[in-house]
Amino acid sequence: MNKKNKAIMIAILAFSLLYWYFSAFLSTCSAAEVSAVEAPETITISRAQYNELKTIISEQGQRLTEFETNLQLLEQSSPELIATLNELRVSHDRMQKRLEAAEKYSNEAKQLISEQNRSLQKLSEQIKHQQKVQRRREIQDKVWGFAAGIVTAKLVEKIS
């Protein structure tokens, strides 16, 4: 029994006791069998007091009826609520597992991206190195071509 049901039960018990008390009080006031020594056979109260007590008893009776109805509704809907709660727990567990799997895949993806970034950086460095080597070879080819041209020109000059 949860706190809400306990609170309702306590309220119903309190109202029942009040109802019992006031009904006993009214029955004592209207026609109680009391010995002549203790109290008179009838008690006279003003109409305003009688109407006030009657109103209080009526209100308490209505509240008691409302609480009994609410308790019955809670008892009837309780299995449905428990079933719904169980379904929600199962759904929560599934979502939790999916979230954990997504986090796992996310971490794996981050590692893969990190590895790919390192590989990309190495490739970029290798490309820059190859470009430098290519420029050096082009310069060397031009220098050797120029040197070969000068040597050929000198040889042609000597021969002629």
PDB file of C-alpha atoms in Angstrom:
ATOM      1  CA  MET A   1       0.000   0.000   0.000  1.00  0.00           C
ATOM      2  CA  ASN A   2       1.556   3.278  -1.039  1.00  0.00           C
ATOM      3  CA  LYS A   3       1.528   6.561   0.881  1.00  0.00           C
ATOM      4  CA  LYS A   4      -1.449   7.948  -1.004  1.00  0.00           C
ATOM      5  CA  ASN A   5      -3.591   4.909  -0.186  1.00  0.00           C
ATOM      6  CA  LYS A   6      -2.493   5.055   3.454  1.00  0.00           C
ATOM      7  CA  ALA A   7      -3.426   8.722   3.650  1.00  0.00           C
ATOM      8  CA  ILE A   8      -6.837   7.988   2.152  1.00  0.00           C
ATOM      9  CA  MET A   9      -7.381   5.134   4.587  1.00  0.00           C
ATOM     10  CA  ILE A  10      -6.437   7.374   7.534  1.00  0.00           C
ATOM     11  CA  ALA A  11      -8.781  10.097   6.297  1.00  0.00           C
ATOM     12  CA  ILE A  12     -11.603   7.589   5.898  1.00  0.00           C
ATOM     13  CA  LEU A  13     -10.971   6.254   9.396  1.00  0.00           C
ATOM     14  CA  ALA A  14     -10.946   9.794  10.839  1.00  0.00           C
ATOM     15  CA  PHE A  15     -14.177  10.696   9.083  1.00  0.00           C
ATOM     16  CA  SER A  16     -15.743   7.410  10.162  1.00  0.00           C
ATOM     17  CA  LEU A  17     -14.842   8.140  13.766  1.00  0.00           C
ATOM     18  CA  LEU A  18     -16.239  11.675  13.460  1.00  0.00           C
ATOM     19  CA  TYR A  19     -19.394  10.312  11.883  1.00  0.00           C
ATOM     20  CA  TRP A  20     -19.736   7.718  14.626  1.00  0.00           C
ATOM     21  CA  TYR A  21     -19.070  10.337  17.308  1.00  0.00           C
ATOM     22  CA  PHE A  22     -21.640  12.783  15.952  1.00  0.00           C
ATOM     23  CA  SER A  23     -24.234  10.079  15.363  1.00  0.00           C
ATOM     24  CA  ALA A  24     -23.707   8.860  18.920  1.00  0.00           C
ATOM     25  CA  PHE A  25     -23.915  12.447  20.140  1.00  0.00           C
ATOM     26  CA  LEU A  26     -27.175  13.041  18.279  1.00  0.00           C
ATOM     27  CA  SER A  27     -28.680   9.807  19.476  1.00  0.00           C
ATOM     28  CA  THR A  28     -27.681  10.788  23.012  1.00  0.00           C
ATOM     29  CA  CYS A  29     -29.175  14.218  22.477  1.00  0.00           C
ATOM     30  CA  SER A  30     -32.467  12.985  21.030  1.00  0.00           C
ATOM     31  CA  ALA A  31     -33.462   9.949  23.033  1.00  0.00           C
ATOM     32  CA  ALA A  32     -30.787   8.424  25.218  1.00  0.00           C
ATOM     33  CA  GLU A  33     -31.597   6.154  28.083  1.00  0.00           C
ATOM     34  CA  VAL A  34     -29.818   7.774  30.972  1.00  0.00           C
ATOM     35  CA  SER A  35     -30.513   7.325  34.598  1.00  0.00           C
ATOM     36  CA  ALA A  36     -32.378  10.129  36.329  1.00  0.00           C
ATOM     37  CA  VAL A  37     -29.391  10.903  38.484  1.00  0.00           C
ATOM     38  CA  GLU A  38     -26.875  11.430  35.658  1.00  0.00           C
ATOM     39  CA  ALA A  39     -28.797  13.506  33.148  1.00  0.00           C
ATOM     40  CA  PRO A  40     -32.297  14.304  32.050  1.00  0.00           C
ATOM     41  CA  GLU A  41     -34.012  12.022  29.583  1.00  0.00           C
ATOM     42  CA  THR A  42     -34.028  14.595  26.832  1.00  0.00           C
ATOM     43  CA  ILE A  43     -31.590  17.352  25.995  1.00  0.00           C
ATOM     44  CA  THR A  44     -32.734  20.550  24.479  1.00  0.00           C
ATOM     45  CA  ILE A  45     -30.508  22.342  21.988  1.00  0.00           C
ATOM     46  CA  SER A  46     -31.258  25.303  19.844  1.00  0.00           C
ATOM     47  CA  ARG A  47     -32.462  24.802  16.286  1.00  0.00           C
ATOM     48  CA  ALA A  48     -29.285  26.530  14.996  1.00  0.00           C
ATOM     49  CA  GLN A  49     -27.083  24.063  16.878  1.00  0.00           C
ATOM     50  CA  TYR A  50     -29.204  21.143  15.685  1.00  0.00           C
ATOM     51  CA  ASN A  51     -29.044  22.354  12.068  1.00  0.00           C
ATOM     52  CA  GLU A  52     -25.279  22.904  12.360  1.00  0.00           C
ATOM     53  CA  LEU A  53     -24.781  19.370  13.700  1.00  0.00           C
ATOM     54  CA  LYS A  54     -27.041  17.988  10.999  1.00  0.00           C
ATOM     55  CA  THR A  55     -25.043  19.861   8.321  1.00  0.00           C
ATOM     56  CA  ILE A  56     -21.723  18.636   9.731  1.00  0.00           C
ATOM     57  CA  ILE A  57     -22.967  15.044   9.839  1.00  0.00           C
ATOM     58  CA  SER A  58     -24.270  15.324   6.287  1.00  0.00           C
ATOM     59  CA  GLU A  59     -20.987  16.789   5.032  1.00  0.00           C
ATOM     60  CA  GLN A  60     -18.990  14.116   6.841  1.00  0.00           C
ATOM     61  CA  GLY A  61     -21.230  11.436   5.356  1.00  0.00           C
ATOM     62  CA  GLN A  62     -20.706  12.868   1.875  1.00  0.00           C
ATOM     63  CA  ARG A  63     -16.935  13.023   2.400  1.00  0.00           C
ATOM     64  CA  LEU A  64     -16.935   9.472   3.693  1.00  0.00           C
ATOM     65  CA  THR A  65     -18.854   8.355   0.607  1.00  0.00           C
ATOM     66  CA  GLU A  66     -16.407  10.241  -1.634  1.00  0.00           C
ATOM     67  CA  PHE A  67     -13.426   8.659   0.100  1.00  0.00           C
ATOM     68  CA  GLU A  68     -14.954   5.196  -0.162  1.00  0.00           C
ATOM     69  CA  THR A  69     -15.587   5.781  -3.868  1.00  0.00           C
ATOM     70  CA  ASN A  70     -12.037   7.046  -4.380  1.00  0.00           C
ATOM     71  CA  LEU A  71     -10.644   4.085  -2.482  1.00  0.00           C
ATOM     72  CA  GLN A  72     -12.640   1.676  -4.635  1.00  0.00           C
ATOM     73  CA  LEU A  73     -11.414   3.442  -7.780  1.00  0.00           C
ATOM     74  CA  LEU A  74      -7.830   3.273  -6.559  1.00  0.00           C
ATOM     75  CA  GLU A  75      -8.185  -0.400  -5.713  1.00  0.00           C
ATOM     76  CA  GLN A  76      -9.714  -1.114  -9.114  1.00  0.00           C
ATOM     77  CA  SER A  77      -7.169   0.896 -11.073  1.00  0.00           C
ATOM     78  CA  SER A  78      -4.247  -0.323  -9.007  1.00  0.00           C
ATOM     79  CA  PRO A  79      -3.593  -3.460 -11.132  1.00  0.00           C
ATOM     80  CA  GLU A  80      -3.793  -1.331 -14.271  1.00  0.00           C
ATOM     81  CA  LEU A  81      -1.375   1.177 -12.789  1.00  0.00           C
ATOM     82  CA  ILE A  82       0.995  -1.595 -11.747  1.00  0.00           C
ATOM     83  CA  ALA A  83       0.850  -3.078 -15.258  1.00  0.00           C
ATOM     84  CA  THR A  84       1.505   0.344 -16.763  1.00  0.00           C
ATOM     85  CA  LEU A  85       4.353   0.916 -14.336  1.00  0.00           C
ATOM     86  CA  ASN A  86       5.872  -2.446 -15.256  1.00  0.00           C
ATOM     87  CA  GLU A  87       5.570  -1.614 -18.959  1.00  0.00           C
ATOM     88  CA  LEU A  88       7.261   1.718 -18.327  1.00  0.00           C
ATOM     89  CA  ARG A  89      10.059   0.005 -16.413  1.00  0.00           C
ATOM     90  CA  VAL A  90      10.615  -2.453 -19.267  1.00  0.00           C
ATOM     91  CA  SER A  91      10.609   0.428 -21.740  1.00  0.00           C
ATOM     92  CA  HIS A  92      13.045   2.350 -19.523  1.00  0.00           C
ATOM     93  CA  ASP A  93      15.358  -0.670 -19.361  1.00  0.00           C
ATOM     94  CA  ARG A  94      15.257  -1.026 -23.161  1.00  0.00           C
ATOM     95  CA  MET A  95      16.006   2.662 -23.610  1.00  0.00           C
ATOM     96  CA  GLN A  96      18.825   2.434 -21.073  1.00  0.00           C
ATOM     97  CA  LYS A  97      20.363  -0.488 -22.991  1.00  0.00           C
ATOM     98  CA  ARG A  98      19.996   1.417 -26.266  1.00  0.00           C
ATOM     99  CA  LEU A  99      21.620   4.458 -24.708  1.00  0.00           C
ATOM    100  CA  GLU A 100      24.512   2.360 -23.428  1.00  0.00           C
ATOM    101  CA  ALA A 101      24.922   0.782 -26.875  1.00  0.00           C
ATOM    102  CA  ALA A 102      24.810   4.225 -28.500  1.00  0.00           C
ATOM    103  CA  GLU A 103      27.448   5.487 -26.073  1.00  0.00           C
ATOM    104  CA  LYS A 104      29.603   2.442 -26.856  1.00  0.00           C
ATOM    105  CA  TYR A 105      29.261   3.047 -30.599  1.00  0.00           C
ATOM    106  CA  SER A 106      29.930   6.738 -30.072  1.00  0.00           C
ATOM    107  CA  ASN A 107      33.145   5.969 -28.186  1.00  0.00           C
ATOM    108  CA  GLU A 108      34.203   3.509 -30.885  1.00  0.00           C
ATOM    109  CA  ALA A 109      33.448   6.107 -33.563  1.00  0.00           C
ATOM    110  CA  LYS A 110      35.504   8.692 -31.663  1.00  0.00           C
ATOM    111  CA  GLN A 111      38.428   6.270 -31.499  1.00  0.00           C
ATOM    112  CA  LEU A 112      38.083   5.482 -35.205  1.00  0.00           C
ATOM    113  CA  ILE A 113      37.936   9.190 -36.066  1.00  0.00           C
ATOM    114  CA  SER A 114      40.981   9.805 -33.896  1.00  0.00           C
ATOM    115  CA  GLU A 115      42.884   7.024 -35.670  1.00  0.00           C
ATOM    116  CA  GLN A 116      41.793   8.349 -39.060  1.00  0.00           C
ATOM    117  CA  ASN A 117      42.896  11.850 -38.095  1.00  0.00           C
ATOM    118  CA  ARG A 118      46.319  10.502 -37.108  1.00  0.00           C
ATOM    119  CA  SER A 119      46.530   8.625 -40.424  1.00  0.00           C
ATOM    120  CA  LEU A 120      45.421  11.720 -42.319  1.00  0.00           C
ATOM    121  CA  GLN A 121      48.032  13.786 -40.539  1.00  0.00           C
ATOM    122  CA  LYS A 122      50.737  11.230 -41.437  1.00  0.00           C
ATOM    123  CA  LEU A 123      49.567  11.226 -45.043  1.00  0.00           C
ATOM    124  CA  SER A 124      49.618  15.022 -45.113  1.00  0.00           C
ATOM    125  CA  GLU A 125      53.180  14.992 -43.800  1.00  0.00           C
ATOM    126  CA  GLN A 126      54.186  12.361 -46.362  1.00  0.00           C
ATOM    127  CA  ILE A 127      52.569  14.408 -49.166  1.00  0.00           C
ATOM    128  CA  LYS A 128      54.450  17.526 -48.041  1.00  0.00           C
ATOM    129  CA  HIS A 129      57.679  15.527 -47.902  1.00  0.00           C
ATOM    130  CA  GLN A 130      57.065  14.105 -51.393  1.00  0.00           C
ATOM    131  CA  GLN A 131      56.309  17.605 -52.700  1.00  0.00           C
ATOM    132  CA  LYS A 132      59.634  18.840 -51.280  1.00  0.00           C
ATOM    133  CA  VAL A 133      61.431  15.873 -52.822  1.00  0.00           C
ATOM    134  CA  GLN A 134      59.688  16.549 -56.147  1.00  0.00           C
ATOM    135  CA  ARG A 135      60.715  20.246 -56.078  1.00  0.00           C
ATOM    136  CA  ARG A 136      64.308  19.287 -55.234  1.00  0.00           C
ATOM    137  CA  ARG A 137      64.389  16.792 -58.133  1.00  0.00           C
ATOM    138  CA  GLU A 138      62.994  19.423 -60.491  1.00  0.00           C
ATOM    139  CA  ILE A 139      65.658  21.878 -59.363  1.00  0.00           C
ATOM    140  CA  GLN A 140      68.336  19.184 -59.656  1.00  0.00           C
ATOM    141  CA  ASP A 141      67.092  18.277 -63.150  1.00  0.00           C
ATOM    142  CA  LYS A 142      67.218  21.939 -64.173  1.00  0.00           C
ATOM    143  CA  VAL A 143      70.697  22.375 -62.678  1.00  0.00           C
ATOM    144  CA  TRP A 144      71.973  19.194 -64.371  1.00  0.00           C
ATOM    145  CA  GLY A 145      70.276  20.250 -67.610  1.00  0.00           C
ATOM    146  CA  PHE A 146      71.915  23.660 -67.369  1.00  0.00           C
ATOM    147  CA  ALA A 147      75.277  22.046 -66.521  1.00  0.00           C
ATOM    148  CA  ALA A 148      74.876  19.602 -69.395  1.00  0.00           C
ATOM    149  CA  GLY A 149      74.052  22.510 -71.713  1.00  0.00           C
ATOM    150  CA  ILE A 150      77.195  24.392 -70.618  1.00  0.00           C
ATOM    151  CA  VAL A 151      79.353  21.271 -71.003  1.00  0.00           C
ATOM    152  CA  THR A 152      77.858  20.588 -74.438  1.00  0.00           C
ATOM    153  CA  ALA A 153      78.431  24.203 -75.455  1.00  0.00           C
ATOM    154  CA  LYS A 154      82.091  24.032 -74.317  1.00  0.00           C
ATOM    155  CA  LEU A 155      82.593  20.775 -76.195  1.00  0.00           C
ATOM    156  CA  VAL A 156      81.065  22.227 -79.316  1.00  0.00           C
ATOM    157  CA  GLU A 157      83.285  25.252 -78.890  1.00  0.00           C
ATOM    158  CA  LYS A 158      86.401  23.110 -78.570  1.00  0.00           C
ATOM    159  CA  ILE A 159      85.515  21.014 -81.518  1.00  0.00           C
ATOM    160  CA  SER A 160      84.819  23.861 -83.769  1.00  0.00           C
TER     161      SER A 160
END
